[in-house]
Coordinates of C-alpha atoms in Angstrom, one line a residue:
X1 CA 0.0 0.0 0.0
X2 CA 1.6 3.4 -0.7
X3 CA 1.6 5.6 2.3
X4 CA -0.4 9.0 1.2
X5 CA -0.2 12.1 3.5
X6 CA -3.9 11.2 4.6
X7 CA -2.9 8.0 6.0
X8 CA -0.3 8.8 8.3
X9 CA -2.5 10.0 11.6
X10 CA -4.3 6.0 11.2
X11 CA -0.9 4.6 11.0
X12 CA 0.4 6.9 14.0
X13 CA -3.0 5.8 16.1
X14 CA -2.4 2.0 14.7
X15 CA 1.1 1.8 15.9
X16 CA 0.3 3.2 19.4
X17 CA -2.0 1.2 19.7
X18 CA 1.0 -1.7 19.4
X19 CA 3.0 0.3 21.4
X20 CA 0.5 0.8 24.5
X21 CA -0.7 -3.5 24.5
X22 CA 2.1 -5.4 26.7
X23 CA 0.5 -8.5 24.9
X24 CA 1.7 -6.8 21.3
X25 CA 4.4 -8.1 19.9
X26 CA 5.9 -5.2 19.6
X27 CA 6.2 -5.7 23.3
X28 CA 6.3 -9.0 24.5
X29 CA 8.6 -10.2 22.1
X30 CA 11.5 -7.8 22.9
X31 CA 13.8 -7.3 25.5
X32 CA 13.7 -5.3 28.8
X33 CA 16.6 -2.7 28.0
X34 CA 14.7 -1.2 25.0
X35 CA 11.5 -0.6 27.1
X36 CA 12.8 3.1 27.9
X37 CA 13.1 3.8 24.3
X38 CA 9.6 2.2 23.2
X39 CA 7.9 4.2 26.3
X40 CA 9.6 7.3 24.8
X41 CA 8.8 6.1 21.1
X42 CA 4.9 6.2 22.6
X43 CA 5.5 9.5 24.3
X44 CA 6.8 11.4 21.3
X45 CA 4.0 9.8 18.9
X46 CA 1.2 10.6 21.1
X47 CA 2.7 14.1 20.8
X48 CA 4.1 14.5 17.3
X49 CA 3.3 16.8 14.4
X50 CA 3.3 14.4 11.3
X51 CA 4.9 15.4 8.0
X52 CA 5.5 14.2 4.4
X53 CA 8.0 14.7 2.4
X54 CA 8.1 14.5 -1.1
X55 CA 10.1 12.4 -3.6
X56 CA 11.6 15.0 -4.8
X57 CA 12.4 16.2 -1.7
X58 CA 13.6 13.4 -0.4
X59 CA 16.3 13.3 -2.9
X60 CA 17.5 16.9 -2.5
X61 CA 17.6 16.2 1.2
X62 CA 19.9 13.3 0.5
X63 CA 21.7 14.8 -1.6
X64 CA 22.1 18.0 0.3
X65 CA 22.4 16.1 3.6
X66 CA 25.8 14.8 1.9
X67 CA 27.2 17.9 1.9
X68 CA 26.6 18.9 5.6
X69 CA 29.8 18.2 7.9
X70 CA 28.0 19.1 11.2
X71 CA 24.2 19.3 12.7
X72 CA 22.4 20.9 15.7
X73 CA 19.4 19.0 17.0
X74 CA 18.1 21.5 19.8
X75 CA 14.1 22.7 19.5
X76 CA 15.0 25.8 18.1
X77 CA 16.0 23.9 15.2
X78 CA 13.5 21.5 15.0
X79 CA 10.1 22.0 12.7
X80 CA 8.6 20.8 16.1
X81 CA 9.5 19.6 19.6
X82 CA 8.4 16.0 18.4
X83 CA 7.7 15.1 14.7
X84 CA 7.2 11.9 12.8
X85 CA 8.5 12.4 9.2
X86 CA 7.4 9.9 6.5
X87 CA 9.4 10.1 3.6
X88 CA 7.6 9.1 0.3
X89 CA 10.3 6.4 -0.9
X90 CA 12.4 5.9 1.5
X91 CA 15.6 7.2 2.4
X92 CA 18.5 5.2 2.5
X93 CA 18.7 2.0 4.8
X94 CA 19.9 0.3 8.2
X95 CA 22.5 -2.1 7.6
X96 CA 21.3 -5.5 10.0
X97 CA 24.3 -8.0 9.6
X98 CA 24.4 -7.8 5.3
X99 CA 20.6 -7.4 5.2
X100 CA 19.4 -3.8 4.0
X101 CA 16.3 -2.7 5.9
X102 CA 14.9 0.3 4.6
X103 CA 14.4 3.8 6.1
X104 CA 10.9 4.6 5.9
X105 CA 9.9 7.4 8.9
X106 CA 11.8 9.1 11.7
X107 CA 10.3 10.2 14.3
X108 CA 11.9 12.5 17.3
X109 CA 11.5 13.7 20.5
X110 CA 13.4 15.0 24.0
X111 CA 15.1 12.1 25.6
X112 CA 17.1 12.5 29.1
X113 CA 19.4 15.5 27.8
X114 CA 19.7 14.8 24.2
X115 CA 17.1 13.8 20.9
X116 CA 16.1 10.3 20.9
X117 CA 15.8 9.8 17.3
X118 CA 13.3 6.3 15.8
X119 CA 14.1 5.2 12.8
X120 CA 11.1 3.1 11.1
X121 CA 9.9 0.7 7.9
X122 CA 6.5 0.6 7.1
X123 CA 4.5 -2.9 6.9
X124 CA 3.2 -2.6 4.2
X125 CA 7.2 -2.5 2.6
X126 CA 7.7 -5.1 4.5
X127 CA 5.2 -7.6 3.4
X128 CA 6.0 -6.4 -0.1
X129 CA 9.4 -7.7 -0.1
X130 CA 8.7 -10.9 2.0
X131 CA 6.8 -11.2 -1.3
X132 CA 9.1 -10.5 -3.5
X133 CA 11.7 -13.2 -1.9
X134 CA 9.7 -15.9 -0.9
X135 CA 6.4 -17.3 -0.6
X136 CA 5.5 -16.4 2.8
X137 CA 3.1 -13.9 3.4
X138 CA 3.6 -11.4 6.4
X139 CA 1.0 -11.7 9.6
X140 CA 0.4 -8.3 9.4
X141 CA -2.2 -8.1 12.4
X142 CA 0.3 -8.9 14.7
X143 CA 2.8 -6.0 13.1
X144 CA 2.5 -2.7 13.8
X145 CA 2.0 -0.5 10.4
X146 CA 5.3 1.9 11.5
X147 CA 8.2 -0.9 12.6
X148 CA 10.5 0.6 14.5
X149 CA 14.3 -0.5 13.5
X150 CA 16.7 1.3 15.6
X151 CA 17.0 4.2 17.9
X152 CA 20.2 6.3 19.4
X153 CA 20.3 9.7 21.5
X154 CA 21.9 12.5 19.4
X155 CA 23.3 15.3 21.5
X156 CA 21.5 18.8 21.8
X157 CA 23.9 21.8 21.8
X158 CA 23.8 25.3 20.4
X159 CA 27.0 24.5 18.3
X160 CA 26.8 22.0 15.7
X161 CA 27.8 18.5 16.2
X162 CA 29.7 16.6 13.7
X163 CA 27.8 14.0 11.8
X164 CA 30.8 11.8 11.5
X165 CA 30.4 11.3 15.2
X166 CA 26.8 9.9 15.1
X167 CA 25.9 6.9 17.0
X168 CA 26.7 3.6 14.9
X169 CA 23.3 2.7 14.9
X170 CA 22.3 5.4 13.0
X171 CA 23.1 5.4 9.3
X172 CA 25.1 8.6 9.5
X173 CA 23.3 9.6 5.6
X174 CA 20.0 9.2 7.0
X175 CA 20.7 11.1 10.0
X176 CA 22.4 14.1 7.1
X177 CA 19.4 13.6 5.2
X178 CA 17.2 14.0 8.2
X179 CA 19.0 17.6 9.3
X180 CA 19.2 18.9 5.6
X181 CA 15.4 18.7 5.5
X182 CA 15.1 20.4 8.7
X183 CA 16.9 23.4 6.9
X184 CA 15.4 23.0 3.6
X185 CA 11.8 23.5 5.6
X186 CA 13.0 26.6 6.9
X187 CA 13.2 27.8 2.9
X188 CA 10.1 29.0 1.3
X189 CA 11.5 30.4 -1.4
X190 CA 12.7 26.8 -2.0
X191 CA 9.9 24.8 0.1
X192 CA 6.0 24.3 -0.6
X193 CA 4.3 23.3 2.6
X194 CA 0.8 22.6 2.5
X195 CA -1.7 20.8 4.9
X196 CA -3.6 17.8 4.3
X197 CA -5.8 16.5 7.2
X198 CA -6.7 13.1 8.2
X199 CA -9.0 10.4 6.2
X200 CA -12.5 10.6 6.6
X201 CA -12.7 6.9 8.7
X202 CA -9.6 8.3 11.0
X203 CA -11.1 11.7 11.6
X204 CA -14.6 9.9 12.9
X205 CA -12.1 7.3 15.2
X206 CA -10.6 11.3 16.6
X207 CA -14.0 12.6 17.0
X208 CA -15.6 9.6 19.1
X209 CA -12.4 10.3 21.1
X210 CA -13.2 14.4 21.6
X211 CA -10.2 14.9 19.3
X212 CA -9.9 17.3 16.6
X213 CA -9.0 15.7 13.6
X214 CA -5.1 15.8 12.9
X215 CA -3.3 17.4 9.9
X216 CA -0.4 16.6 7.9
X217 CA 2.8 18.8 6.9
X218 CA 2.7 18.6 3.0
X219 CA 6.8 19.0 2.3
X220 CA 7.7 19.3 -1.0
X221 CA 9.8 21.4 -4.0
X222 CA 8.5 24.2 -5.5
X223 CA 7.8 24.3 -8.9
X224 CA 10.1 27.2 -9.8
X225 CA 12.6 28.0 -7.9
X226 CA 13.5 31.4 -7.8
X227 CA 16.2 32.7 -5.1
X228 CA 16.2 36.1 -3.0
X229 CA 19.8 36.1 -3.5
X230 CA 20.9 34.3 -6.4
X231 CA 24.3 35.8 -7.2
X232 CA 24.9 38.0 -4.1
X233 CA 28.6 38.2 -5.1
X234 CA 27.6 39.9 -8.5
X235 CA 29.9 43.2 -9.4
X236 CA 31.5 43.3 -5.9
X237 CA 34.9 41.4 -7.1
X238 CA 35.1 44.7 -9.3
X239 CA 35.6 42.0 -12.4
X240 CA 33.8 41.5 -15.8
X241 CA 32.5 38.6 -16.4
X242 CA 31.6 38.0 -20.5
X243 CA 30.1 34.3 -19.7
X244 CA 27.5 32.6 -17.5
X245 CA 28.6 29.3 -16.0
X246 CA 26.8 27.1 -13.7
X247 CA 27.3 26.9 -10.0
X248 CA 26.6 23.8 -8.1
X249 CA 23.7 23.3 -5.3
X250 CA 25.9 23.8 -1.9
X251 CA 25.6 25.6 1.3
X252 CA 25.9 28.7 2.5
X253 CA 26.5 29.8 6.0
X254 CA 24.0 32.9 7.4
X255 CA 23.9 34.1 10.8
X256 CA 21.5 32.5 13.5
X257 CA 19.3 35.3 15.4
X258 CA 17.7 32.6 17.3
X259 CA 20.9 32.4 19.2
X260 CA 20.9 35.7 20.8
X261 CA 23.5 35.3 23.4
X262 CA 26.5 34.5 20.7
X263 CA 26.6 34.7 16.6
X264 CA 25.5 31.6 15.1
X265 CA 25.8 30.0 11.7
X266 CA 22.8 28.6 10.3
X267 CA 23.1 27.3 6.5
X268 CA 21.4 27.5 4.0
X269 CA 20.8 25.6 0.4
X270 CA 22.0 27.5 -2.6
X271 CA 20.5 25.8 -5.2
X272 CA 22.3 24.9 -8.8
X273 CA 22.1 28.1 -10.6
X274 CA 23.8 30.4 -13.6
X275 CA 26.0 32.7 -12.5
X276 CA 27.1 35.9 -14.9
X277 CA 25.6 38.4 -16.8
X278 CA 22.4 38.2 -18.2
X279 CA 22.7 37.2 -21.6
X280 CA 26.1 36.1 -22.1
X281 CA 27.6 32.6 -23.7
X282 CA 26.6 29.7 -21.1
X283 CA 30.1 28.1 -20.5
X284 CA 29.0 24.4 -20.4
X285 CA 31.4 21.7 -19.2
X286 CA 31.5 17.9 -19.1
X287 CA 32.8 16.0 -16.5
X288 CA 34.4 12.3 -16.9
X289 CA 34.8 9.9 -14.4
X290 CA 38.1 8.0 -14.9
X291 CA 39.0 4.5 -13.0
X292 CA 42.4 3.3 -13.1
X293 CA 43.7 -0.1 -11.8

């Protein structure tokens, strides 16, 4: 089943449900040192604002994420205190012993005196590819529809912490992936986010409760990009350009004013854009991979 924006408050609901049963198997078939983290789990999904990210926006996030050396994870730079992301996709995997599981959802919340951070599959992926490699079928009412994989604490400090010192357990590109969208959401000259609320059958489940029924965080690309500042170093080189030539998507480091007490660097993506005077030769250039033994 593909996971639509609509469907993620059942599946948050479904999952806690798993979550809350001592009888689940979520539960009773897993050991007594990850209790703590599947408490919290319950915690920060009972609480979370739900968002969907895009394909496209998935990618750029990976891709972007690549690029980022270091990461703050305190609330200020959070698109909320606790969040469960889906990403439409995927994004990237958890190595298990050879065996690729993939990265489906995050979700995060405050944890002792860092961000315990979930990673998740979804069931319905996984009883896609029992399919596809056997001829089992999955018991999917005794699987919760999010399956947590793994979970780590990252720390929260107001300067950034290196990604390359990320808990183990966390694929560090996930975790870059997971940061870069953080930033990118911050961009809406970059960013579309729209709000999708709850299916119709979930929405009556909320009512019956008293609850309002929840809404989702549409995350996705523009259509057209168009940047505030797309060549802020224009004319102040005091040269002449006579070509345009393409710059590649990186980013750029501003200064924080959420951080009041010091000066802080927040950064920002700078898309792939032409650089130059308007209307001059586009320098185009090819680049070749070359292996040598």
């Amino acid at each position: 089943m593909t996971v639509r924006p609509s469907h993620l408050p059942r599946l948050r609901r479904q999952t806690l449900r798993f979550l809350s049963d001592p009888e689940s198997s979520l539960r009773a078939k897993t050991n007594h040192g990850t209790a703590p983290g599947l408490d919290a789990l319950a915690s920060h999904l009972e609480a979370a604002d739900l968002f969907w990210v895009g394909q496209d926006m998935s990618a750029l996030a990976m891709h972007s994420g690549g690029q980022l050396a270091a990461a703050r994870w305190a609330t200020a730079d959070r698109p909320s205190p606790c969040g469960l992301l889906y990403w439409d996709e995927g994004v990237g995997h958890v190595d298990a012993q050879g065996v690729q599981i993939p990265v489906e959802a995050c979700v995060w919340g405050p944890y002792e005196d860092g961000l315990l951070l979930w990673l998740l599959m979804s069931r319905s992926r996984l009883a896609a590819e029992v399919a596809r490699i056997s001829r089992y079928e999955v018991a999917e009412d005794a699987i919760p529809p999010l399956i947590p994989i793994c979970a780590a604490t990252l720390p929260v400090t107001t300067e950034p912490a290196s990604l390359s010192e990320v808990d183990p357990q966390l694929p560090q590109p996930v975790v870059a992936a997971l940061a870069a969208a953080w930033l990118l959401m911050q961009q809406p000259q970059l960013v579309d986010r729209t709000q999708e609320r709850a299916d119709k059958p979930t929405a009556r489940a909320y009512a019956r409760d008293g609850l309002p029924a929840p809404e989702v965080s549409i995350v996705d690309l523009r259509r057209q990009y168009t940047p505030h500042d797309q060549d802020p170093d224009a004319g102040t080189d005091q040269r002449t350009y006579r070509n345009r030539w393409v710059v590649s998507g990186h980013w750029r480091t501003y200064k924080d004013d959420r951080y009041s007490a010091d000066v802080r660097a927040q950064p920002q993506w700078i898309p792939s854009h032409n650089k130059g005077p308007a209307g001059a030769p586009l320098l185009l250039t090819e680049k070749v991979n070359v292996w040598r033994r």
